Amino acid sequence: MSTDTADREHYEAVVVGCGPGGAAAAARLAEHGVETLVLERGTEAGSKNVSGGLIYAEDSAPYTIDDLFDGFREEAAERPVTDYRIHNVAGNSVKTYDLRDLHEHDTDWCEAVLRRRMDSWLEQRVHEKTSETGGGVLTNVRVNGLLREDGEIVGVTCDELDPIGADLIVAADGVNSELARDAGLMDWEEPEEWFQGVKAVVDMDPAVIDDRFDLGEDEGAAHLFSGDLFEDVRGGGFLYTNEDSLSIGTVFHLDSLVEQQAEPHQLLDALLTHPMMARWLGDEYAEREYAAKLVPDSKKVAHPEPYQDRLVLVGDAAGQMQAQGPIIKGMNHAVTAGALAADAFAVTRGNADPEAAGRRYAKLLEDSGTMDKLRPRRYELARAVGERETVTNAVERVLDSPVGRVALGNPISNRLLERAYNSPFLVSMLPDTRTGYVTVPSIIGEQHGRTIQWETDIEPPTLEERIGELTYDTDVGNPHIELEDESFDASGAAVYACPVSAEDFGGGCYRSEEVTHNGSEETVVSLDTQPCVECGTCAIVADTTWEHPRGGKGVEYREG
Amino acid sequence: MTMDPNEHTVDELEDELESIDDEDVLQSILEAEQAGRDRKTAREAVHRRLEAVGAVDEESESEGLEGDTETEGEYEETEETVGEEAEGEEVEEVAEAEDEAGEEEEEDDELSHPTRDKRHVRALEDGDYADMWVFCETQGGELIDVSKEMLGKARRLMDEFAEEYGVSASEESGGSEDGTASGDEENVVAFLMGDDCEGLAEECIAYGADVAVYHDDDRLERFLHKPYTEISAHMARGEGSIESTEWRDYDQPRYILFPATNNGRDLSAKVQAELDSGLASDCSDLFIEENEVSNPVKTGEPGVKKTFEKVLHMKRPDFSGFEYSTILCLDNPGREFHPQGASVIPGSFEPIEPDYDRDGLVVEHEMALEDDWFRVEITEHDRLEAGIDLTGHEVIVCLGRGIAEDPTEGMELGLDLVDAFEDAELGITRGIVTSSYQFEGHVEEYSKEERQIGETGQVVAPDLYIAAGVSGAVQHKVGMDESDTIVAINTDTDARIRDFSDYFIEGDLFEVLPELTEAIESGRTELEAIADGSGEESENGGESR
C-alpha cells in the first residue's frame, strides 16, 4: 500500500457518499484500476436520499448511468417517461400543454426512480466493482471533515473510523456536503440560491396506474404543475408514475417560502387536494412516505471550479442541479461529474501537483458542455435585468393590464406558448420571478384553461402522522443540529420553512414559544432534532450549527 | 509556446501532444524530456506523436488509462483493517466457532503459542472439572442486577444439567471424562470479593448458588485489575488453605460466567487468560449440549469425529444483533481449555425469586494479597446520579406541551396530582424536554430528559396513565401504550392521543388537574369514574361521584 504516514489507513481514492455521483465516480475509478473506498453514512445507500424522481440520459452527455451500470433501467428504475405535460392552473381552471418535445430534446431516455431502490442497487454494483481493485463500500460511516496536513487536504475524518488518507477525495455527500463547506467551496448563506422540495410517495396498484394515466406496458407519465395553486410562492409541482406508486411533490424557491411564510407540507397538500388530481388519485389515498430535500440552484451556485487540493466535489455537493423552468435534472449531471472526476484522476495520476486532478476535472466539466447546462451564460445575461424587482413589477403590471391579458390570451399566443415552453433556449432564460412561476401560468390557466368540475375527497395525512410514519434511529443525547440563536428574528423562519415543523405544531423540529423572561414576554424558537429529515433548510434560514447525524442514525427513507 | 513535459504525467503529456502538430516543437519537448526526467514512456509518447505528425495516418487517440496494477492482492488486507474487527480476539485464539471447519489452525507445539511463557498453567491434560462458577459483581455494597440474573441462569442450567447427566446418566458413565465426587450433580458456585461481603455471599445462595466463595479485604472495596484477577484465578484453581478448599475436589471450574459490564469485561479477559482458557464475550444466551466435531485440531486426527459432552454453547449477537454466532470452547488433545467462559450481557436472563432459607455453603477464601498488586490507587470517585426510574409505579402523570401557557404552574399542578396518589411519578414528553420553556427553580428539575417518556425516553406501563396536554405523537405512544388505563386531558378533541385513550377529558389541564387532585384527595372518586365511563368528553373531571 502506498502509505505516506506510517500508521494511517490510506487509499488511492476515497469517495464520500454512494448516491449516483459517488457511485459513478467509484465505478469509473475502479475501471481505471484505482483502489477506491466508498463511505456511505446511511445504513444502506438510498436510505438518506430523496429526489423528485426523474433521471435522464442525455444524448450530449459524455456518460450516462446505464453506460456505467449495466442493467440500470431494468433493475433500478421504475417506469420510463413517455408522456410529459405541464398544467397551468388558475383556480379550478387548468390549461395543459404537451411538453414532449422539450422533454425529448437531447434525451436518450428518462426514467422515474425511487432512491432507496435505485441507490441500494448501485451500492451493490459499486461494491462489486471497487472490491476488485482493493476497495469497497462501507455503510454507516459518516465522514465529518477533511484531514489536513500542513494546511493541505490529504484525506477525510470520520465519526466511526480513524482518519483515512487518500490521493483523491471525491465529495459526493449531497446538497448539505460537509466537506464542501469544510473546504470553503460552498456555503449555506443565501436562501435565493436554493429550492426546497417536498414529496409524497403514494401507494397505487400498477393496473390502476395504467388505467388512470392511460399507459401501456413500459410507459410512464410525468406531469408538472404551475400557477396559483400555491398562492404567491414561486415554484411548481410534479407527479411521476412509479411501478406501483406515484411520486407527487412540490418544489419552491427557498427565499420565496421564507418571504411568504409558507408551510411546505400545506403547499404539497394544496396540490394533492386540487380537483384536477382527483382523476389520478381516486378516492383512496394511501401515502407511503413524506420526504423533503434541499435542491441547489445550479444557475447560481454550481461551482465552476469544484476542487481544492485533492478534493473534488460532484453532484449536489458542487451545486450541480439544473432546475430551469420545467426542466429539472440533477442525477444525470452528478453521474457525468462523478465519471469525469474519476477520469481526471486517472489521467493525472502520478502528477506531483495535488490539484492536477481537480483542475483537469473542472476542464472536463467545461469541455463536455456540462457546466454550460448547469450555469447557462444566457441565464446570467437574462437574470441581470429579469430578476430585479422593479422590472418584475413592471412586467406584472403589463400582464395584469387588459393588453397583457389579450396578448397571452389570444388563440395565436396559445400556439406560441406551447412552442415557447418546448424551446429549451427560452426555458433556460426564464428568470426566477413570480412572473414566470405564478403570473404567466395563472393567466394562461385563466384565459385558455378548461374548468375542472371534479371534486376531491382526499385528506392527506397531517404533519404529525407523516412524521409518525417515518423511520428514525435517533441518536439520543447527541443532537446533530444546534440552535445558536433562539430568537425569533434569527431562527423563526425555520418554524414554517422546515418541512417537518409548523406554526402551532408542538411535534416538529422548530417551534415558536412564548416565554416570560423577568416579566417581559418574548417569542423564542426551540428545536428538537428527533423528527429531522436532514434536508438542510434550517442551516440556511436559521442560525444553527448543522451537521449530519452519525452513521446510520437519524431518518431512514424506505422509498426516497 | 513551450511546454515542459516534466510538469506532466505521461497520460497528461499524451493528451497535450494531441494538439501539437509542429515537428520542431515536438522535438524540443523530446529534448526537454531527455534533459529532465527522461521517462521511457514519455519519450515513446513523443515519438508516437512525431510519427503521427510526420508521416502516415493519424494514430487513434490513446487514452491509456490502464493505470498500474500495484493494488492487486491487497484487498484482503485492507478489508480486514477497515472493517472494524469485532472484539473478542481471545475467543478466536482458543475457542472454536461452530462453523469454522476447514479453517486451518496451526498444530500446537507449545512453543509458538503466545501463552507459552506462562509457568502456572495447570491441568493441561486429563484435568478434573466441575461446577458453574459465577462472578458476582458488587457495587456500593450490593449485588448488581446482572449478578443475580447470572445466578438465576446458572441455577436453571445446572438443574437441567442434573437431570440430563445426573443419576441415570452417571450409571452408565463409567468411562466419562467427568471425574467429580458425586458424579451426579454439579454446583452453582458464586465467587465475589470486596470489603465486607459475607452478607452478599449469603444473598448469592438465596439467588440460586450452592456455594459462595468470598474474599474480604478492605483494599478490595473497589474493582482493581490485578488483585481481582489474582484472587479469581487462585479461587478457581482451588488454591488456599485446606479449610477453604475442602468442599471441592476438582482442578478448575467446568464453566465460568462474568457480567459483560465494564469491570466484568476486564476481569473476564484477564482471568481466562490467566487460566489459559478462552472467552466468549458479550453473550446473550447459554445452553449445555453435546457437540460432534470433525476438526482435526480438536479430534487429534483427520477424518475422525469426536463427541464432546457437556459443552457450554455461548450465543452472542454479531453486527448489532443482525446475526448470532455460537461460540464453543473445546479441549484440544493434550491441551484442555477449561473453564469454558462467557461474559453475559446484563438483562439477558431473569433472576430467580430469592429464597433466603435456601441451604448453601458460604466459604471465606484465604490468600495473602501482595502489596505490589495495589500499586494502582483510587484517589477519587464519583457516583453518577442514578436518574429517575419511571417504571414500576402504579400511576404516571405525564405533562405535554399543553402546559405552554404557564409552564411552571402546569408543572406544579402535575406534581400536586402525583402527590395525591400513593405511588405515582411525574413524566414529561420530549416536547417539553426540548422546549425553551422557562421553569422556575423549584420545578426545573422535573423538566429534564431523565423524566421523558417515549421512544427516546423511558417506556412505562402503569395501571393508570394520565396524559395532560399531550398530543400523542407516535414517538410518545410507544412509551406508554401498554398502560392499563389511559386518561387524556386535552383541549383539542382531534388530538391523536384520543385514539388510544380509554378516557378523554376535553378541557384545559389548568382547570382539570386541580379538580382531579381534589377529587382524589377527598376520596370521592375512583379512577374509572373520572370520565363517567363513556370514554367521551366530560367537562368537570372527577365530580361525578
Tab-separated table of N, CA and C in Angstrom, chain A residues 384-485:
chain	number	residue	atom	x	y	z
A	384	ALA	N	-29.683	39.392	-15.156
A	384	ALA	CA	-29.241	40.724	-14.760
A	384	ALA	C	-30.387	41.724	-14.780
A	385	VAL	N	-31.234	41.672	-15.803
A	385	VAL	CA	-32.386	42.567	-15.815
A	385	VAL	C	-33.632	41.903	-15.247
A	386	GLY	N	-33.816	40.631	-15.573
A	386	GLY	CA	-35.091	39.958	-15.322
A	386	GLY	C	-35.462	39.826	-13.864
A	387	GLU	N	-34.511	39.741	-12.985
A	387	GLU	CA	-34.874	39.456	-11.619
A	387	GLU	C	-34.943	40.684	-10.726
A	388	ARG	N	-34.683	41.803	-11.313
A	388	ARG	CA	-34.803	42.991	-10.481
A	388	ARG	C	-36.259	43.268	-10.179
A	389	GLU	N	-36.531	43.554	-8.973
A	389	GLU	CA	-37.921	43.686	-8.521
A	389	GLU	C	-38.697	44.704	-9.354
A	390	THR	N	-38.052	45.825	-9.701
A	390	THR	CA	-38.782	46.858	-10.455
A	390	THR	C	-39.207	46.320	-11.807
A	391	VAL	N	-38.309	45.595	-12.443
A	391	VAL	CA	-38.657	45.040	-13.751
A	391	VAL	C	-39.796	44.052	-13.586
A	392	THR	N	-39.683	43.198	-12.554
A	392	THR	CA	-40.745	42.237	-12.310
A	392	THR	C	-42.076	42.965	-12.180
A	393	ASN	N	-42.078	43.982	-11.372
A	393	ASN	CA	-43.318	44.690	-11.145
A	393	ASN	C	-43.867	45.307	-12.423
A	394	ALA	N	-42.966	45.868	-13.214
A	394	ALA	CA	-43.404	46.466	-14.465
A	394	ALA	C	-44.030	45.413	-15.365
A	395	VAL	N	-43.368	44.302	-15.499
A	395	VAL	CA	-43.882	43.231	-16.349
A	395	VAL	C	-45.220	42.735	-15.806
A	396	GLU	N	-45.288	42.592	-14.489
A	396	GLU	CA	-46.529	42.147	-13.866
A	396	GLU	C	-47.684	43.082	-14.226
A	397	ARG	N	-47.381	44.376	-14.163
A	397	ARG	CA	-48.452	45.338	-14.438
A	397	ARG	C	-48.951	45.214	-15.866
A	398	VAL	N	-48.016	45.021	-16.773
A	398	VAL	CA	-48.416	44.861	-18.166
A	398	VAL	C	-49.274	43.607	-18.324
A	399	LEU	N	-48.830	42.524	-17.699
A	399	LEU	CA	-49.579	41.283	-17.836
A	399	LEU	C	-50.968	41.404	-17.221
A	400	ASP	N	-51.042	42.173	-16.150
A	400	ASP	CA	-52.325	42.341	-15.485
A	400	ASP	C	-53.264	43.275	-16.251
A	401	SER	N	-52.671	44.102	-17.061
A	401	SER	CA	-53.497	45.048	-17.819
A	401	SER	C	-54.257	44.286	-18.895
A	402	PRO	N	-55.349	44.866	-19.354
A	402	PRO	CA	-56.133	44.201	-20.411
A	402	PRO	C	-55.267	43.854	-21.616
A	403	VAL	N	-54.329	44.746	-21.942
A	403	VAL	CA	-53.491	44.482	-23.106
A	403	VAL	C	-52.687	43.207	-22.900
A	404	GLY	N	-52.081	43.133	-21.748
A	404	GLY	CA	-51.245	41.963	-21.460
A	404	GLY	C	-52.069	40.683	-21.487
A	405	ARG	N	-53.242	40.747	-20.932
A	405	ARG	CA	-54.070	39.536	-20.896
A	405	ARG	C	-54.495	39.130	-22.300
A	406	VAL	N	-54.762	40.110	-23.118
A	406	VAL	CA	-55.114	39.776	-24.501
A	406	VAL	C	-53.932	39.118	-25.171
A	407	ALA	N	-52.768	39.700	-24.922
A	407	ALA	CA	-51.574	39.152	-25.565
A	407	ALA	C	-51.400	37.683	-25.219
A	408	LEU	N	-51.528	37.359	-23.952
A	408	LEU	CA	-51.363	35.963	-23.562
A	408	LEU	C	-52.609	35.140	-23.871
A	409	GLY	N	-53.740	35.818	-23.991
A	409	GLY	CA	-54.996	35.098	-24.075
A	409	GLY	C	-55.456	34.799	-25.496
A	410	ASN	N	-54.844	35.376	-26.508
A	410	ASN	CA	-55.404	35.128	-27.839
A	410	ASN	C	-54.946	33.790	-28.403
A	411	PRO	N	-55.743	33.269	-29.331
A	411	PRO	CA	-55.511	31.895	-29.817
A	411	PRO	C	-54.130	31.702	-30.428
A	412	ILE	N	-53.602	32.739	-31.041
A	412	ILE	CA	-52.281	32.574	-31.653
A	412	ILE	C	-51.245	32.385	-30.553
A	413	SER	N	-51.384	33.218	-29.529
A	413	SER	CA	-50.381	33.107	-28.479
A	413	SER	C	-50.436	31.728	-27.835
A	414	ASN	N	-51.603	31.112	-27.827
A	414	ASN	CA	-51.697	29.768	-27.271
A	414	ASN	C	-50.751	28.808	-27.989
A	415	ARG	N	-50.759	28.875	-29.320
A	415	ARG	CA	-49.844	28.011	-30.076
A	415	ARG	C	-48.392	28.376	-29.767
A	416	LEU	N	-48.186	29.683	-29.751
A	416	LEU	CA	-46.823	30.137	-29.498
A	416	LEU	C	-46.347	29.693	-28.119
A	417	LEU	N	-47.267	29.747	-27.178
A	417	LEU	CA	-46.889	29.383	-25.814
A	417	LEU	C	-46.393	27.951	-25.750
A	418	GLU	N	-47.118	27.072	-26.431
A	418	GLU	CA	-46.694	25.681	-26.402
A	418	GLU	C	-45.302	25.560	-27.009
A	419	ARG	N	-45.088	26.317	-28.069
A	419	ARG	CA	-43.754	26.281	-28.677
A	419	ARG	C	-42.718	26.869	-27.743
A	420	ALA	N	-43.100	27.949	-27.102
A	420	ALA	CA	-42.150	28.593	-26.185
A	420	ALA	C	-41.773	27.656	-25.041
A	421	TYR	N	-42.771	27.013	-24.489
A	421	TYR	CA	-42.486	26.073	-23.404
A	421	TYR	C	-41.564	24.954	-23.862
A	422	ASN	N	-41.705	24.611	-25.147
A	422	ASN	CA	-40.927	23.490	-25.646
A	422	ASN	C	-39.553	23.881	-26.163
A	423	SER	N	-39.240	25.143	-26.061
A	423	SER	CA	-37.918	25.560	-26.503
A	423	SER	C	-36.939	25.558	-25.330
A	424	PRO	N	-35.960	24.667	-25.413
A	424	PRO	CA	-35.005	24.622	-24.303
A	424	PRO	C	-34.303	25.953	-24.108
A	425	PHE	N	-34.187	26.737	-25.165
A	425	PHE	CA	-33.466	28.005	-25.018
A	425	PHE	C	-34.300	29.019	-24.269
A	426	LEU	N	-35.549	29.108	-24.658
A	426	LEU	CA	-36.402	30.058	-23.962
A	426	LEU	C	-36.565	29.664	-22.504
A	427	VAL	N	-36.730	28.367	-22.282
A	427	VAL	CA	-36.935	27.913	-20.925
A	427	VAL	C	-35.723	28.218	-20.049
A	428	SER	N	-34.555	28.058	-20.626
A	428	SER	CA	-33.372	28.268	-19.805
A	428	SER	C	-33.184	29.742	-19.477
A	429	MET	N	-33.945	30.589	-20.162
A	429	MET	CA	-33.806	32.020	-19.893
A	429	MET	C	-34.843	32.532	-18.922
A	430	LEU	N	-35.863	31.716	-18.617
A	430	LEU	CA	-36.919	32.180	-17.717
A	430	LEU	C	-36.306	32.705	-16.438
A	431	PRO	N	-36.517	33.958	-16.147
A	431	PRO	CA	-35.983	34.440	-14.873
A	431	PRO	C	-36.817	33.858	-13.734
A	432	ASP	N	-36.192	33.788	-12.582
A	432	ASP	CA	-36.878	33.177	-11.446
A	432	ASP	C	-37.717	34.189	-10.679
A	433	THR	N	-38.683	34.721	-11.285
A	433	THR	CA	-39.551	35.648	-10.560
A	433	THR	C	-40.949	35.078	-10.557
A	434	ARG	N	-41.829	35.736	-9.830
A	434	ARG	CA	-43.176	35.185	-9.810
A	434	ARG	C	-43.860	35.345	-11.153
A	435	THR	N	-43.314	36.184	-12.020
A	435	THR	CA	-43.892	36.301	-13.349
A	435	THR	C	-43.864	34.945	-14.052
A	436	GLY	N	-42.698	34.321	-14.010
A	436	GLY	CA	-42.543	33.032	-14.674
A	436	GLY	C	-43.329	31.937	-13.992
A	437	TYR	N	-43.310	31.978	-12.660
A	437	TYR	CA	-43.888	30.856	-11.923
A	437	TYR	C	-45.379	30.986	-11.668
A	438	VAL	N	-45.802	32.192	-11.367
A	438	VAL	CA	-47.182	32.350	-10.923
A	438	VAL	C	-48.024	33.107	-11.937
A	439	THR	N	-47.590	34.301	-12.289
A	439	THR	CA	-48.459	35.179	-13.059
A	439	THR	C	-48.755	34.637	-14.450
A	440	VAL	N	-47.700	34.347	-15.205
A	440	VAL	CA	-47.935	33.866	-16.565
A	440	VAL	C	-48.749	32.573	-16.561
A	441	PRO	N	-48.337	31.563	-15.805
A	441	PRO	CA	-49.133	30.324	-15.821
A	441	PRO	C	-50.579	30.539	-15.390
A	442	SER	N	-50.807	31.402	-14.397
A	442	SER	CA	-52.201	31.516	-13.963
A	442	SER	C	-53.035	32.312	-14.951
A	443	ILE	N	-52.380	33.246	-15.639
A	443	ILE	CA	-53.138	33.933	-16.691
A	443	ILE	C	-53.441	32.958	-17.819
A	444	ILE	N	-52.454	32.123	-18.115
A	444	ILE	CA	-52.688	31.103	-19.140
A	444	ILE	C	-53.854	30.214	-18.716
A	445	GLY	N	-53.804	29.799	-17.456
A	445	GLY	CA	-54.868	28.935	-16.951
A	445	GLY	C	-56.227	29.630	-17.059
A	446	GLU	N	-56.237	30.896	-16.693
A	446	GLU	CA	-57.483	31.656	-16.694
A	446	GLU	C	-58.042	31.815	-18.100
A	447	GLN	N	-57.164	32.188	-19.026
A	447	GLN	CA	-57.608	32.536	-20.369
A	447	GLN	C	-57.820	31.335	-21.268
A	448	HIS	N	-56.963	30.347	-21.117
A	448	HIS	CA	-57.024	29.211	-22.029
A	448	HIS	C	-57.608	27.968	-21.384
A	449	GLY	N	-57.713	27.994	-20.068
A	449	GLY	CA	-57.964	26.740	-19.363
A	449	GLY	C	-59.370	26.220	-19.452
A	450	ARG	N	-59.480	24.945	-19.205
A	450	ARG	CA	-60.771	24.301	-19.087
A	450	ARG	C	-61.077	24.247	-17.590
A	451	THR	N	-62.326	24.498	-17.246
A	451	THR	CA	-62.638	24.466	-15.829
A	451	THR	C	-62.914	23.033	-15.399
A	452	ILE	N	-62.307	22.696	-14.291
A	452	ILE	CA	-62.428	21.324	-13.828
A	452	ILE	C	-63.554	21.219	-12.816
A	453	GLN	N	-64.424	20.269	-13.040
A	453	GLN	CA	-65.591	20.166	-12.177
A	453	GLN	C	-65.499	19.029	-11.167
A	454	TRP	N	-64.402	18.255	-11.268
A	454	TRP	CA	-64.299	17.116	-10.342
A	454	TRP	C	-64.218	17.591	-8.900
A	455	GLU	N	-64.566	16.716	-8.053
A	455	GLU	CA	-64.431	17.001	-6.621
A	455	GLU	C	-63.366	16.067	-6.078
A	456	THR	N	-62.697	16.484	-5.071
A	456	THR	CA	-61.761	15.557	-4.441
A	456	THR	C	-62.077	15.449	-2.961
A	457	ASP	N	-62.076	14.215	-2.487
A	457	ASP	CA	-62.353	13.978	-1.066
A	457	ASP	C	-61.089	13.604	-0.314
A	458	ILE	N	-59.990	13.741	-1.025
A	458	ILE	CA	-58.757	13.262	-0.417
A	458	ILE	C	-58.360	14.067	0.810
A	459	GLU	N	-57.988	13.343	1.834
A	459	GLU	CA	-57.488	14.008	3.028
A	459	GLU	C	-56.068	13.550	3.274
A	460	PRO	N	-55.100	14.359	2.901
A	460	PRO	CA	-53.711	13.939	3.146
A	460	PRO	C	-53.468	13.826	4.643
A	461	PRO	N	-52.496	12.996	5.025
A	461	PRO	CA	-52.191	12.856	6.452
A	461	PRO	C	-51.726	14.188	7.036
A	462	THR	N	-51.896	14.333	8.331
A	462	THR	CA	-51.372	15.529	8.987
A	462	THR	C	-49.859	15.420	9.079
A	463	LEU	N	-49.238	16.517	9.380
A	463	LEU	CA	-47.780	16.516	9.519
A	463	LEU	C	-47.364	15.553	10.633
A	464	GLU	N	-48.149	15.535	11.698
A	464	GLU	CA	-47.855	14.636	12.807
A	464	GLU	C	-47.894	13.177	12.361
A	465	GLU	N	-48.898	12.855	11.548
A	465	GLU	CA	-48.995	11.478	11.046
A	465	GLU	C	-47.847	11.162	10.094
A	466	ARG	N	-47.491	12.157	9.289
A	466	ARG	CA	-46.394	11.931	8.340
A	466	ARG	C	-45.088	11.658	9.081
A	467	ILE	N	-44.829	12.431	10.103
A	467	ILE	CA	-43.608	12.207	10.887
A	467	ILE	C	-43.683	10.856	11.573
A	468	GLY	N	-44.874	10.541	12.077
A	468	GLY	CA	-45.054	9.263	12.766
A	468	GLY	C	-44.775	8.067	11.886
A	469	GLU	N	-45.015	8.220	10.572
A	469	GLU	CA	-44.801	7.096	9.660
A	469	GLU	C	-43.336	6.919	9.261
A	470	LEU	N	-42.533	7.941	9.500
A	470	LEU	CA	-41.127	7.836	9.091
A	470	LEU	C	-40.343	6.976	10.074
A	471	THR	N	-39.259	6.401	9.577
A	471	THR	CA	-38.418	5.556	10.416
A	471	THR	C	-37.215	6.362	10.888
A	472	TYR	N	-37.010	6.352	12.182
A	472	TYR	CA	-35.857	7.074	12.722
A	472	TYR	C	-35.035	6.154	13.616
A	473	ASP	N	-33.755	6.372	13.612
A	473	ASP	CA	-32.895	5.780	14.642
A	473	ASP	C	-32.250	6.976	15.341
A	474	THR	N	-32.921	7.437	16.368
A	474	THR	CA	-32.494	8.696	16.984
A	474	THR	C	-31.206	8.506	17.782
A	475	ASP	N	-30.297	9.419	17.568
A	475	ASP	CA	-29.046	9.396	18.315
A	475	ASP	C	-29.308	10.129	19.634
A	476	VAL	N	-29.826	9.381	20.590
A	476	VAL	CA	-30.307	10.009	21.826
A	476	VAL	C	-29.176	10.745	22.541
A	477	GLY	N	-29.467	11.954	22.931
A	477	GLY	CA	-28.490	12.726	23.690
A	477	GLY	C	-27.385	13.323	22.840
A	478	ASN	N	-27.540	13.230	21.531
A	478	ASN	CA	-26.473	13.691	20.650
A	478	ASN	C	-27.072	14.406	19.440
A	479	PRO	N	-27.779	15.500	19.672
A	479	PRO	CA	-28.457	16.158	18.551
A	479	PRO	C	-27.459	16.671	17.517
A	480	HIS	N	-27.791	16.521	16.224
A	480	HIS	CA	-26.836	16.882	15.178
A	480	HIS	C	-26.979	18.328	14.740
A	481	ILE	N	-28.014	18.996	15.218
A	481	ILE	CA	-28.157	20.422	14.897
A	481	ILE	C	-28.212	21.190	16.206
A	482	GLU	N	-27.482	22.257	16.257
A	482	GLU	CA	-27.588	23.099	17.439
A	482	GLU	C	-28.099	24.470	17.044
A	483	LEU	N	-29.072	24.919	17.796
A	483	LEU	CA	-29.636	26.224	17.546
A	483	LEU	C	-28.750	27.251	18.243
A	484	GLU	N	-28.131	28.110	17.440
A	484	GLU	CA	-27.189	29.065	18.021
A	484	GLU	C	-27.903	30.293	18.574
A	485	ASP	N	-28.964	30.681	17.893
A	485	ASP	CA	-29.672	31.877	18.315
A	485	ASP	C	-31.152	31.536	18.356
